Amino acid sequence: MVREHVGGRAVKGKGKAGPKKDSVIVVAGEGDFDRKVLWHLVRAFRPDAKIVNLRDKTCLGPADKELTPRIDKLRRLVQAASLRSELAGLVVHVDLDLVNEEKYVEVRKRISDELQNAFSCPSAVALAAFETEAWLMQFPSAFTKVNSGWVLKARYKSCDLAKVHDPKKVLREHPWKPPYQVSDAPRIMEKALGADGKVIRPEGKNRSYDEFVAELAAW
């Protein structure tokens, strides 16, 4: 207990402040490999924070009328994962099937608004309008760093990768040995980080990726 002297009298102070809580960012999503990809991306923007991946599957894309109860469940999981820590942010990967631009904007806004209402911390939505592979294909050099024989076909460089249909199938159809597997995605994302830990400049375009990293950068 700290004692302060006021007017010649010793009085009790409030004592020492408790230890500072760790800053935690929670990553949620449907698939383990997608969450690991996001882990590397978040680390590039917030190297000071502890990043925790939820093991429970979080499916928000097709939720529609069930979105609110699913986010309520997500809130309980996030609270448990960040217990005794300061929740600095939430990242949610959402798988979204092939949709037009209007539908994409509608779904993104609906999920973002629900997350903002449910959480007091900043949130970022990784709304993969097709698949995470469309994000990875922005970094052809990262593929080669994982395997020297993995050279992305030239027509997929410097293009709008959000418009590539079934990018996972596209990668699997490359005559690579060994062939691309979904489990390779986190390693590719890790290789997209430079020596300084920052994400290297993309060689292609992808709207959902750009919007996601803009949200992270704004935290």
PDB file of N, CA, C and O in Angstrom, residues 42-72:
ATOM      1  N   VAL A  42      -1.856 -10.380 -40.303  1.00  0.00           N
ATOM      2  CA  VAL A  42      -2.051  -9.538 -39.126  1.00  0.00           C
ATOM      3  C   VAL A  42      -0.718  -9.247 -38.458  1.00  0.00           C
ATOM      4  O   VAL A  42      -0.462  -8.121 -38.013  1.00  0.00           O
ATOM      5  N   ARG A  43       0.138 -10.244 -38.390  1.00  0.00           N
ATOM      6  CA  ARG A  43       1.450 -10.052 -37.771  1.00  0.00           C
ATOM      7  C   ARG A  43       2.236  -8.954 -38.474  1.00  0.00           C
ATOM      8  O   ARG A  43       2.980  -8.183 -37.844  1.00  0.00           O
ATOM      9  N   ALA A  44       2.077  -8.860 -39.806  1.00  0.00           N
ATOM     10  CA  ALA A  44       2.789  -7.839 -40.575  1.00  0.00           C
ATOM     11  C   ALA A  44       2.351  -6.430 -40.186  1.00  0.00           C
ATOM     12  O   ALA A  44       3.150  -5.492 -40.232  1.00  0.00           O
ATOM     13  N   PHE A  45       1.085  -6.286 -39.796  1.00  0.00           N
ATOM     14  CA  PHE A  45       0.562  -4.971 -39.445  1.00  0.00           C
ATOM     15  C   PHE A  45       0.622  -4.686 -37.949  1.00  0.00           C
ATOM     16  O   PHE A  45       0.725  -3.541 -37.538  1.00  0.00           O
ATOM     17  N   ARG A  46       0.541  -5.739 -37.144  1.00  0.00           N
ATOM     18  CA  ARG A  46       0.566  -5.562 -35.694  1.00  0.00           C
ATOM     19  C   ARG A  46       1.556  -6.526 -35.041  1.00  0.00           C
ATOM     20  O   ARG A  46       1.167  -7.467 -34.352  1.00  0.00           O
ATOM     21  N   PRO A  47       2.856  -6.318 -35.275  1.00  0.00           N
ATOM     22  CA  PRO A  47       3.853  -7.232 -34.700  1.00  0.00           C
ATOM     23  C   PRO A  47       3.922  -7.147 -33.178  1.00  0.00           C
ATOM     24  O   PRO A  47       4.497  -8.025 -32.538  1.00  0.00           O
ATOM     25  N   ASP A  48       3.329  -6.098 -32.599  1.00  0.00           N
ATOM     26  CA  ASP A  48       3.370  -5.900 -31.151  1.00  0.00           C
ATOM     27  C   ASP A  48       2.320  -6.711 -30.410  1.00  0.00           C
ATOM     28  O   ASP A  48       2.395  -6.860 -29.194  1.00  0.00           O
ATOM     29  N   ALA A  49       1.333  -7.224 -31.138  1.00  0.00           N
ATOM     30  CA  ALA A  49       0.205  -7.890 -30.488  1.00  0.00           C
ATOM     31  C   ALA A  49       0.350  -9.410 -30.510  1.00  0.00           C
ATOM     32  O   ALA A  49       0.938  -9.987 -31.423  1.00  0.00           O
ATOM     33  N   LYS A  50      -0.237 -10.031 -29.520  1.00  0.00           N
ATOM     34  CA  LYS A  50      -0.368 -11.482 -29.520  1.00  0.00           C
ATOM     35  C   LYS A  50      -1.559 -11.835 -30.407  1.00  0.00           C
ATOM     36  O   LYS A  50      -2.616 -11.210 -30.310  1.00  0.00           O
ATOM     37  N   ILE A  51      -1.394 -12.816 -31.278  1.00  0.00           N
ATOM     38  CA  ILE A  51      -2.459 -13.192 -32.209  1.00  0.00           C
ATOM     39  C   ILE A  51      -2.937 -14.590 -31.862  1.00  0.00           C
ATOM     40  O   ILE A  51      -2.141 -15.528 -31.794  1.00  0.00           O
ATOM     41  N   VAL A  52      -4.226 -14.715 -31.647  1.00  0.00           N
ATOM     42  CA  VAL A  52      -4.821 -15.997 -31.257  1.00  0.00           C
ATOM     43  C   VAL A  52      -5.800 -16.446 -32.338  1.00  0.00           C
ATOM     44  O   VAL A  52      -6.714 -15.699 -32.700  1.00  0.00           O
ATOM     45  N   ASN A  53      -5.599 -17.658 -32.852  1.00  0.00           N
ATOM     46  CA  ASN A  53      -6.527 -18.231 -33.827  1.00  0.00           C
ATOM     47  C   ASN A  53      -7.576 -19.076 -33.114  1.00  0.00           C
ATOM     48  O   ASN A  53      -7.233 -19.995 -32.368  1.00  0.00           O
ATOM     49  N   LEU A  54      -8.848 -18.760 -33.357  1.00  0.00           N
ATOM     50  CA  LEU A  54      -9.914 -19.583 -32.804  1.00  0.00           C
ATOM     51  C   LEU A  54      -9.930 -20.940 -33.513  1.00  0.00           C
ATOM     52  O   LEU A  54      -9.859 -20.992 -34.742  1.00  0.00           O
ATOM     53  N   ARG A  55     -10.058 -21.996 -32.770  1.00  0.00           N
ATOM     54  CA  ARG A  55     -10.127 -23.322 -33.375  1.00  0.00           C
ATOM     55  C   ARG A  55     -11.536 -23.650 -33.844  1.00  0.00           C
ATOM     56  O   ARG A  55     -11.726 -24.446 -34.749  1.00  0.00           O
ATOM     57  N   ASP A  56     -12.510 -23.045 -33.219  1.00  0.00           N
ATOM     58  CA  ASP A  56     -13.898 -23.298 -33.588  1.00  0.00           C
ATOM     59  C   ASP A  56     -14.205 -22.685 -34.949  1.00  0.00           C
ATOM     60  O   ASP A  56     -13.796 -21.567 -35.251  1.00  0.00           O
ATOM     61  N   LYS A  57     -14.942 -23.416 -35.768  1.00  0.00           N
ATOM     62  CA  LYS A  57     -15.312 -22.949 -37.090  1.00  0.00           C
ATOM     63  C   LYS A  57     -16.326 -21.820 -36.992  1.00  0.00           C
ATOM     64  O   LYS A  57     -17.344 -21.941 -36.311  1.00  0.00           O
ATOM     65  N   THR A  58     -16.031 -20.710 -37.662  1.00  0.00           N
ATOM     66  CA  THR A  58     -16.936 -19.565 -37.703  1.00  0.00           C
ATOM     67  C   THR A  58     -17.388 -19.366 -39.136  1.00  0.00           C
ATOM     68  O   THR A  58     -16.581 -19.055 -40.016  1.00  0.00           O
ATOM     69  N   CYS A  59     -18.667 -19.533 -39.383  1.00  0.00           N
ATOM     70  CA  CYS A  59     -19.212 -19.457 -40.740  1.00  0.00           C
ATOM     71  C   CYS A  59     -20.236 -18.326 -40.810  1.00  0.00           C
ATOM     72  O   CYS A  59     -21.351 -18.469 -40.310  1.00  0.00           O
ATOM     73  N   LEU A  60     -19.853 -17.196 -41.413  1.00  0.00           N
ATOM     74  CA  LEU A  60     -20.737 -16.032 -41.473  1.00  0.00           C
ATOM     75  C   LEU A  60     -21.255 -15.743 -42.880  1.00  0.00           C
ATOM     76  O   LEU A  60     -22.283 -15.083 -43.031  1.00  0.00           O
ATOM     77  N   GLY A  61     -20.570 -16.231 -43.899  1.00  0.00           N
ATOM     78  CA  GLY A  61     -20.932 -15.906 -45.273  1.00  0.00           C
ATOM     79  C   GLY A  61     -22.369 -16.198 -45.644  1.00  0.00           C
ATOM     80  O   GLY A  61     -23.114 -15.304 -46.060  1.00  0.00           O
ATOM     81  N   PRO A  62     -22.829 -17.452 -45.493  1.00  0.00           N
ATOM     82  CA  PRO A  62     -24.190 -17.799 -45.898  1.00  0.00           C
ATOM     83  C   PRO A  62     -25.203 -17.651 -44.770  1.00  0.00           C
ATOM     84  O   PRO A  62     -26.305 -18.192 -44.852  1.00  0.00           O
ATOM     85  N   ALA A  63     -24.859 -16.928 -43.701  1.00  0.00           N
ATOM     86  CA  ALA A  63     -25.696 -16.904 -42.505  1.00  0.00           C
ATOM     87  C   ALA A  63     -27.068 -16.286 -42.743  1.00  0.00           C
ATOM     88  O   ALA A  63     -28.068 -16.768 -42.242  1.00  0.00           O
ATOM     89  N   ASP A  64     -27.119 -15.173 -43.488  1.00  0.00           N
ATOM     90  CA  ASP A  64     -28.372 -14.480 -43.775  1.00  0.00           C
ATOM     91  C   ASP A  64     -29.103 -14.161 -42.478  1.00  0.00           C
ATOM     92  O   ASP A  64     -28.619 -13.401 -41.656  1.00  0.00           O
ATOM     93  N   LYS A  65     -30.294 -14.745 -42.254  1.00  0.00           N
ATOM     94  CA  LYS A  65     -31.079 -14.430 -41.067  1.00  0.00           C
ATOM     95  C   LYS A  65     -30.443 -14.966 -39.791  1.00  0.00           C
ATOM     96  O   LYS A  65     -30.815 -14.557 -38.690  1.00  0.00           O
ATOM     97  N   GLU A  66     -29.493 -15.873 -39.920  1.00  0.00           N
ATOM     98  CA  GLU A  66     -28.836 -16.446 -38.748  1.00  0.00           C
ATOM     99  C   GLU A  66     -27.565 -15.690 -38.372  1.00  0.00           C
ATOM    100  O   GLU A  66     -26.825 -16.123 -37.494  1.00  0.00           O
ATOM    101  N   LEU A  67     -27.307 -14.568 -39.027  1.00  0.00           N
ATOM    102  CA  LEU A  67     -26.056 -13.859 -38.797  1.00  0.00           C
ATOM    103  C   LEU A  67     -25.927 -13.379 -37.354  1.00  0.00           C
ATOM    104  O   LEU A  67     -24.881 -13.566 -36.733  1.00  0.00           O
ATOM    105  N   THR A  68     -26.964 -12.762 -36.815  1.00  0.00           N
ATOM    106  CA  THR A  68     -26.887 -12.228 -35.450  1.00  0.00           C
ATOM    107  C   THR A  68     -26.593 -13.308 -34.414  1.00  0.00           C
ATOM    108  O   THR A  68     -25.674 -13.138 -33.598  1.00  0.00           O
ATOM    109  N   PRO A  69     -27.316 -14.435 -34.391  1.00  0.00           N
ATOM    110  CA  PRO A  69     -26.973 -15.479 -33.400  1.00  0.00           C
ATOM    111  C   PRO A  69     -25.576 -16.053 -33.607  1.00  0.00           C
ATOM    112  O   PRO A  69     -24.914 -16.450 -32.646  1.00  0.00           O
ATOM    113  N   ARG A  70     -25.114 -16.109 -34.847  1.00  0.00           N
ATOM    114  CA  ARG A  70     -23.762 -16.638 -35.084  1.00  0.00           C
ATOM    115  C   ARG A  70     -22.715 -15.670 -34.555  1.00  0.00           C
ATOM    116  O   ARG A  70     -21.683 -16.085 -34.022  1.00  0.00           O
ATOM    117  N   ILE A  71     -22.968 -14.380 -34.693  1.00  0.00           N
ATOM    118  CA  ILE A  71     -22.025 -13.397 -34.159  1.00  0.00           C
ATOM    119  C   ILE A  71     -22.099 -13.369 -32.635  1.00  0.00           C
ATOM    120  O   ILE A  71     -21.089 -13.135 -31.967  1.00  0.00           O
ATOM    121  N   ASP A  72     -23.273 -13.629 -32.074  1.00  0.00           N
ATOM    122  CA  ASP A  72     -23.375 -13.756 -30.618  1.00  0.00           C
ATOM    123  C   ASP A  72     -22.495 -14.907 -30.122  1.00  0.00           C
ATOM    124  O   ASP A  72     -21.806 -14.788 -29.104  1.00  0.00           O
TER     125      ASP A  72
END
